[in-house]
mmCIF file of C-alpha atoms in Angstrom:
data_model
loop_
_atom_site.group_PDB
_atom_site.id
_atom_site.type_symbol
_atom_site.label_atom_id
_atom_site.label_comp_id
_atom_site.label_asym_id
_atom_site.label_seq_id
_atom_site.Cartn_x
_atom_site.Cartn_y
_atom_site.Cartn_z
ATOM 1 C CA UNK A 1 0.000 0.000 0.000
ATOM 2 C CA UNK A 2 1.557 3.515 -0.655
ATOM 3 C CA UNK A 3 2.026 5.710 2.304
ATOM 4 C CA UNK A 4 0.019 8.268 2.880
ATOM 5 C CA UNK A 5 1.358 12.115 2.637
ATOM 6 C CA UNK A 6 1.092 12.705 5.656
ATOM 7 C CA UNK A 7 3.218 10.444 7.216
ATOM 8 C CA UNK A 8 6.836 11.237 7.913
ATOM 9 C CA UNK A 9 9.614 9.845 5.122
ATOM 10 C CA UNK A 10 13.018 9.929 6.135
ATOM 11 C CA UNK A 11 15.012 11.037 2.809
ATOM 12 C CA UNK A 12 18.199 9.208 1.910
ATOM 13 C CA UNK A 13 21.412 10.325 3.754
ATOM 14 C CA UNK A 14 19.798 11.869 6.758
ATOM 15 C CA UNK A 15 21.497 11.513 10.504
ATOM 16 C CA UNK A 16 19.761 8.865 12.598
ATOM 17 C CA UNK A 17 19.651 10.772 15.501
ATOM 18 C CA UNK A 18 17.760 14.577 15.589
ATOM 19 C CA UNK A 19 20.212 17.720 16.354
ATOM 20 C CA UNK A 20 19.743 21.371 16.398
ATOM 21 C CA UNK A 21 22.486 21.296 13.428
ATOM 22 C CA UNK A 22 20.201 18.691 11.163
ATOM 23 C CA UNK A 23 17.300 20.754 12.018
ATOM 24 C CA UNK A 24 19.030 23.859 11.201
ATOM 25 C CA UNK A 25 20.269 22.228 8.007
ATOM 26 C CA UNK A 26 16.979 21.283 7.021
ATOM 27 C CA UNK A 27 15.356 24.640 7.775
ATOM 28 C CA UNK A 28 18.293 25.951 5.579
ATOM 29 C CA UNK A 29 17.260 23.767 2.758
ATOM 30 C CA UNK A 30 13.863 24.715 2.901
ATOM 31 C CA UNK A 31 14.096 28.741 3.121
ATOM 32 C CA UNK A 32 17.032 27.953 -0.236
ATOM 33 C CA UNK A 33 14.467 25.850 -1.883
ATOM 34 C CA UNK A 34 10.907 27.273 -1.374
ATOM 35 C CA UNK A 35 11.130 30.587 0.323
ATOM 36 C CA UNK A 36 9.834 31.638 3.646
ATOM 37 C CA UNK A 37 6.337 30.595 3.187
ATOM 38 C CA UNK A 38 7.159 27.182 3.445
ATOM 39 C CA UNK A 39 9.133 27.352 6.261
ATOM 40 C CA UNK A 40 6.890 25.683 9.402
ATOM 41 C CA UNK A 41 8.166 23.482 12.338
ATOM 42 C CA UNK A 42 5.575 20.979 11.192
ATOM 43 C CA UNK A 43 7.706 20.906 7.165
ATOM 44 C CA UNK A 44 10.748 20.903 9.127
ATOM 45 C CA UNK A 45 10.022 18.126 11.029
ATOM 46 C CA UNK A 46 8.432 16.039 7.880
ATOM 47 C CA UNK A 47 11.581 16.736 5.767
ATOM 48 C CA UNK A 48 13.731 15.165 8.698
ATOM 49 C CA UNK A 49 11.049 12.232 8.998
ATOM 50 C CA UNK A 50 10.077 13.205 12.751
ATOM 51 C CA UNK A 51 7.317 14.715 14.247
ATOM 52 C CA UNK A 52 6.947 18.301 15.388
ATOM 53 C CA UNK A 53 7.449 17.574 19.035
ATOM 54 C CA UNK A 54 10.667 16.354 18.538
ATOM 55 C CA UNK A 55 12.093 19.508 16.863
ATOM 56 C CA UNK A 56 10.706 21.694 20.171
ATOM 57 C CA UNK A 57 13.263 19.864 21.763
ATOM 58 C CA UNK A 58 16.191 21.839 19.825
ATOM 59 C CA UNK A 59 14.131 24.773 18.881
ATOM 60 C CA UNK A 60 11.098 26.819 20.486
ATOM 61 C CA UNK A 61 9.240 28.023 17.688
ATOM 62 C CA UNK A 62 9.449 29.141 13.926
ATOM 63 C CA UNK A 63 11.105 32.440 14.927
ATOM 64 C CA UNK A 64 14.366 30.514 16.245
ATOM 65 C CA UNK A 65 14.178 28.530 13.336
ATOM 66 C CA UNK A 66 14.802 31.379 11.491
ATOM 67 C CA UNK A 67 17.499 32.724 13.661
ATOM 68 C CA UNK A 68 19.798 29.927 13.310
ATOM 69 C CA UNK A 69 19.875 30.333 9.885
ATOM 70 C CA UNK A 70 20.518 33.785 9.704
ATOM 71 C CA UNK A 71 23.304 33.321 12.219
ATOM 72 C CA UNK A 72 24.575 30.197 9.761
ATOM 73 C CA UNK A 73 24.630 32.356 7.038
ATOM 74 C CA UNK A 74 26.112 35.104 8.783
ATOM 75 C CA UNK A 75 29.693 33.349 10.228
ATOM 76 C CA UNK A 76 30.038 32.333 6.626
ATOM 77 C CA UNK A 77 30.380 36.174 5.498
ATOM 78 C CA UNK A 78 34.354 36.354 4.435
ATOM 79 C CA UNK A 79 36.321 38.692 7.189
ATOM 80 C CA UNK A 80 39.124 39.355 5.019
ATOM 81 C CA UNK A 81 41.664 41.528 6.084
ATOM 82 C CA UNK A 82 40.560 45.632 5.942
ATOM 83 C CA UNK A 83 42.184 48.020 3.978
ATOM 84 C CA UNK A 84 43.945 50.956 5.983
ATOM 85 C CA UNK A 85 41.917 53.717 4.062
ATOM 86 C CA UNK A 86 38.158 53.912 5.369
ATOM 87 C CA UNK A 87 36.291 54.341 2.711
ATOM 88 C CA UNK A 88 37.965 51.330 1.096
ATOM 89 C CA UNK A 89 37.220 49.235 4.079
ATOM 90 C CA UNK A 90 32.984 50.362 4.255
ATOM 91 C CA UNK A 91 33.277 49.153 0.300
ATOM 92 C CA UNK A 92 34.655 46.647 0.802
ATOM 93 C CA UNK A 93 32.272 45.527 3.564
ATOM 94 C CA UNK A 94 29.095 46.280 2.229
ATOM 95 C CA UNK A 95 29.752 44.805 -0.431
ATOM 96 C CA UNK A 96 30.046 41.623 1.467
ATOM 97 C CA UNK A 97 27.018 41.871 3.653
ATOM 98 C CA UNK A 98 25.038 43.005 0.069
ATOM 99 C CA UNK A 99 26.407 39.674 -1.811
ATOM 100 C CA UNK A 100 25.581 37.342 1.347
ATOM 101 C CA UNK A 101 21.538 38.698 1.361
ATOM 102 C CA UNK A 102 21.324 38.057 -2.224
ATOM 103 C CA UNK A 103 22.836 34.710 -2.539
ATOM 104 C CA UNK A 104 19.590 33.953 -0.326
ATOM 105 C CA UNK A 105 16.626 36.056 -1.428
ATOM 106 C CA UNK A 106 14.399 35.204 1.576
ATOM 107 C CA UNK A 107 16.766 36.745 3.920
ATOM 108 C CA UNK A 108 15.912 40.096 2.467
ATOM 109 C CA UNK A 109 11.817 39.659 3.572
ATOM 110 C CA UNK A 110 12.962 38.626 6.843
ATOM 111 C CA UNK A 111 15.485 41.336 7.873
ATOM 112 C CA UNK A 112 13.515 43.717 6.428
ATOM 113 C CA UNK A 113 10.701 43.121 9.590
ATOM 114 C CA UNK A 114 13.833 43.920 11.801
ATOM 115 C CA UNK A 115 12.984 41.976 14.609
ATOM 116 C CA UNK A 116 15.813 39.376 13.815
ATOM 117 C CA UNK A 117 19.321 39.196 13.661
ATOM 118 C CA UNK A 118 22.298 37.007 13.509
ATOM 119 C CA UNK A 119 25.090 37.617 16.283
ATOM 120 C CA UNK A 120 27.576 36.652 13.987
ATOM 121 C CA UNK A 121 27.586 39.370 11.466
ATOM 122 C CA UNK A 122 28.275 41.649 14.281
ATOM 123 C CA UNK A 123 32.155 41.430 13.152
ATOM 124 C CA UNK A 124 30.962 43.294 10.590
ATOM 125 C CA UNK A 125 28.869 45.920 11.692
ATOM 126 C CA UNK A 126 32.040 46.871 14.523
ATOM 127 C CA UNK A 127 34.174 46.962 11.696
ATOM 128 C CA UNK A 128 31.586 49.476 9.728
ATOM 129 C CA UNK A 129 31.374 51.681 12.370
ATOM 130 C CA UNK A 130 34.644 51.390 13.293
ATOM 131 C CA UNK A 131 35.747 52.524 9.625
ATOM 132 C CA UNK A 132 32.754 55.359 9.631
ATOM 133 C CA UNK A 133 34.535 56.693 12.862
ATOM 134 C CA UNK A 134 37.814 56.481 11.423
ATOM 135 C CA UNK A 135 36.221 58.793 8.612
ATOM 136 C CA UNK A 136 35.267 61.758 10.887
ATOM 137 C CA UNK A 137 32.091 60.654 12.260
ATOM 138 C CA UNK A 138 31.287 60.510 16.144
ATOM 139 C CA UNK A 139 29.627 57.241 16.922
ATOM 140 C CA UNK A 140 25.670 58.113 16.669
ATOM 141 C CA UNK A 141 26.312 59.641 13.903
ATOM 142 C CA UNK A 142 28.527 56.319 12.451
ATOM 143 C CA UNK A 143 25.183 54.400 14.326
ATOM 144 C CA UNK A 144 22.922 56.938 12.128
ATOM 145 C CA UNK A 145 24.768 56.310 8.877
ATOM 146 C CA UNK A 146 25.270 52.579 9.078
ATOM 147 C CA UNK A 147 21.450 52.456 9.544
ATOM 148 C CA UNK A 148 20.660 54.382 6.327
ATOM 149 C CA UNK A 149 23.026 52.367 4.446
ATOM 150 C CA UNK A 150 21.342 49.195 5.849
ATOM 151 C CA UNK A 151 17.988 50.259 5.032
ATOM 152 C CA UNK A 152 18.928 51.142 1.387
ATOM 153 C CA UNK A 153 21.085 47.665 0.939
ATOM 154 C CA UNK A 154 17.864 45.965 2.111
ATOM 155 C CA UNK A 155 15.680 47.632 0.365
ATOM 156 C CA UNK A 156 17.830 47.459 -2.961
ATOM 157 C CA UNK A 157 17.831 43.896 -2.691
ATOM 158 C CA UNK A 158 13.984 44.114 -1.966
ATOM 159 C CA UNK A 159 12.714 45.835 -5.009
ATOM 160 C CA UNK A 160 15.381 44.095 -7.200
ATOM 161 C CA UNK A 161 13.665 40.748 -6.273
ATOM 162 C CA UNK A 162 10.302 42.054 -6.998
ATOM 163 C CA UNK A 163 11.277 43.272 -9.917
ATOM 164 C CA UNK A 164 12.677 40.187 -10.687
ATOM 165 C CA UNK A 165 9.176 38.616 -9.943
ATOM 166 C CA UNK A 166 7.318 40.796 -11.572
ATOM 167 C CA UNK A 167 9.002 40.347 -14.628
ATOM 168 C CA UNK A 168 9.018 36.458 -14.616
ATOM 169 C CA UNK A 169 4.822 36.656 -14.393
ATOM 170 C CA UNK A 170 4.739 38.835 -17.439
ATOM 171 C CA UNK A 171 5.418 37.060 -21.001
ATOM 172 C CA UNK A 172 8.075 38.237 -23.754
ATOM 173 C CA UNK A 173 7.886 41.491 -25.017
ATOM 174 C CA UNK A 174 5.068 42.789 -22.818
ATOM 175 C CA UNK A 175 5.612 45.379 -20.092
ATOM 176 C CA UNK A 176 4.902 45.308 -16.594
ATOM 177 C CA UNK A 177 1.840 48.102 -15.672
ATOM 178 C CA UNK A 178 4.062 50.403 -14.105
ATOM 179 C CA UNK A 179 6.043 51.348 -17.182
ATOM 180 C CA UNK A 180 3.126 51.352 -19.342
ATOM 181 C CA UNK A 181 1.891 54.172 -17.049
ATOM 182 C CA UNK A 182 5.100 56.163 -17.132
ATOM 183 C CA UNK A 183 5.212 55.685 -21.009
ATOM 184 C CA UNK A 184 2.086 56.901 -21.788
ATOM 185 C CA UNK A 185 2.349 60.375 -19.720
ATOM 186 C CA UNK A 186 1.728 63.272 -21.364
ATOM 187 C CA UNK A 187 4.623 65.022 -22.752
ATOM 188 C CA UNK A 188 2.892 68.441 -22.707
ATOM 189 C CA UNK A 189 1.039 67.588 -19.150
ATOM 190 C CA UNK A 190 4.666 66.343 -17.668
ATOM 191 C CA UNK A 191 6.946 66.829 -20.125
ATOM 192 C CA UNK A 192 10.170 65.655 -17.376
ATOM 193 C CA UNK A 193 8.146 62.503 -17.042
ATOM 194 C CA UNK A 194 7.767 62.144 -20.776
ATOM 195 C CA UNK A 195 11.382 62.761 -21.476
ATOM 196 C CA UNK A 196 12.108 59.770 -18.884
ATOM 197 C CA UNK A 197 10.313 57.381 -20.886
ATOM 198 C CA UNK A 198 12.494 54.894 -21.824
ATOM 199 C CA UNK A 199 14.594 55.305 -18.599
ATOM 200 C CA UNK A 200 12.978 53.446 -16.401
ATOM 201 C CA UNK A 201 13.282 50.205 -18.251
ATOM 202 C CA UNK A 202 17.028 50.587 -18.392
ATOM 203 C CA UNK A 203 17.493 51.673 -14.655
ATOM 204 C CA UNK A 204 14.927 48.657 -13.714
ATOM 205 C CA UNK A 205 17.393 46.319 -15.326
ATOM 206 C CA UNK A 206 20.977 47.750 -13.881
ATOM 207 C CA UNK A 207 22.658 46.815 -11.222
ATOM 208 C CA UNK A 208 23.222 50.003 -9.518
ATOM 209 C CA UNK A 209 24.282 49.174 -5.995
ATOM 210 C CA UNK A 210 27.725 49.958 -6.026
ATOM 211 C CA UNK A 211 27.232 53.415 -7.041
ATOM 212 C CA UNK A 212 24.101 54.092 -5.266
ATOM 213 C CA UNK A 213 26.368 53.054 -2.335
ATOM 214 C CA UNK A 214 29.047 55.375 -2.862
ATOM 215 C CA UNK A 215 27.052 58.660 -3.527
ATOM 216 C CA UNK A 216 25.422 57.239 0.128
ATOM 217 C CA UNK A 217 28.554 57.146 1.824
ATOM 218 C CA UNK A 218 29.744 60.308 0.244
ATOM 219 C CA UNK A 219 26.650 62.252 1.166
ATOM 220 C CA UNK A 220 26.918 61.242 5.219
ATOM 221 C CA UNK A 221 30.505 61.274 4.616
ATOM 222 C CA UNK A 222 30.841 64.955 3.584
ATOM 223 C CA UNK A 223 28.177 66.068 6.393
ATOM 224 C CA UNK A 224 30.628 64.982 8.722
#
């Protein structure tokens, strides 16, 4: 008789024995695989063939589920050594904590609630505001700065994955509704709009971090 789908199956090559690292593997997998959504202690516990009461032993709820993982993911951001100059060394760095969140899209949804975060990566946020004091800024406003460029790396990553979305739901040659909109303004009504009309396709599909960064940094930067 075939089993059931709700009954547990234990896929080839998993540990015997439950641990907080197999779980967080698994919840790893999951988040990688299918996004946040699907992450539940209940899926968790299926994918390791155990029930849910067995993963509260190594983990109280969904929330430290997630936390695990962010920390995993975090302690595997390189900590190379820093260049000397400052603004080398908050390049450098943001690029690195930019490149971690998107090699993992979900994290981006999940940081961006900011109720979460991963001990780990705090190497990196001393060494930010170490480098944005090293600049010329006192430390609130270093705290202030690192904040703003936090918000806009997360928030980069954010639309870019939307867009990314959005795009994928729309077939070949049509546009999403949003640039139809902007290309069918008025050019006497708003004729700035009008003369932008083919610009927001191109900046949609750039990669414009780097240098959205930099006129960031130089803007706090300069304030001093």
């Amino acid at each position: 008789m075939p089993k059931s789908s709700e009954q547990p199956q234990r896929r080839p090559g998993r540990p015997a024995t439950l641990s907080r690292t197999a779980v967080t593997d698994a919840a790893e997998r999951l988040l990688d695989e299918e996004g946040l959504s699907a992450l539940t202690v209940r899926r968790v516990a299926r994918e390791l063939g155990t029930s849910p009461m067995s993963l509260y032993r190594h983990v109280a709820d969904k929330e430290e589920l997630l936390a695990l993982v962010l920390d995993r993911l975090a302690a595997r951001l390189p900590r190379p050594p820093l260049p000397t100059h400052p603004r080398e060394r908050l390049t450098l760095l943001w690029g690195l904590i930019h490149d971690g969140l998107a090699a993992h899209a979900w994290t981006v949804e999940v940081l961006s609630r900011g109720v979460l975060i991963g001990p780990s990566v705090l190497w990196h946020v001393e060494a930010i505001l170490q480098a944005l004091c090293d600049a010329g800024l006192p430390p609130e406003r270093a705290a202030d700065c690192y904040l703003a460029t936090w918000h806009y790396t997360v928030g980069r990553l954010g639309v870019r994955g939307a867009t990314a979305r959005s795009a994928a739901r729309h077939s070949a040659g049509t546009q999403p509704y949003a640039l139809r909109v902007l290309s069918e303004v008025d050019p006497e009504r708003m004729p700035v709009l009008a003369s932008l009309s083919g610009h927001w396709e191109r900046a949609r599909q750039r990669d414009d971090y780097p240098e959205g960064l930099e006129r960031l940094l130089d803007g706090w930067l300069a304030g001093g």
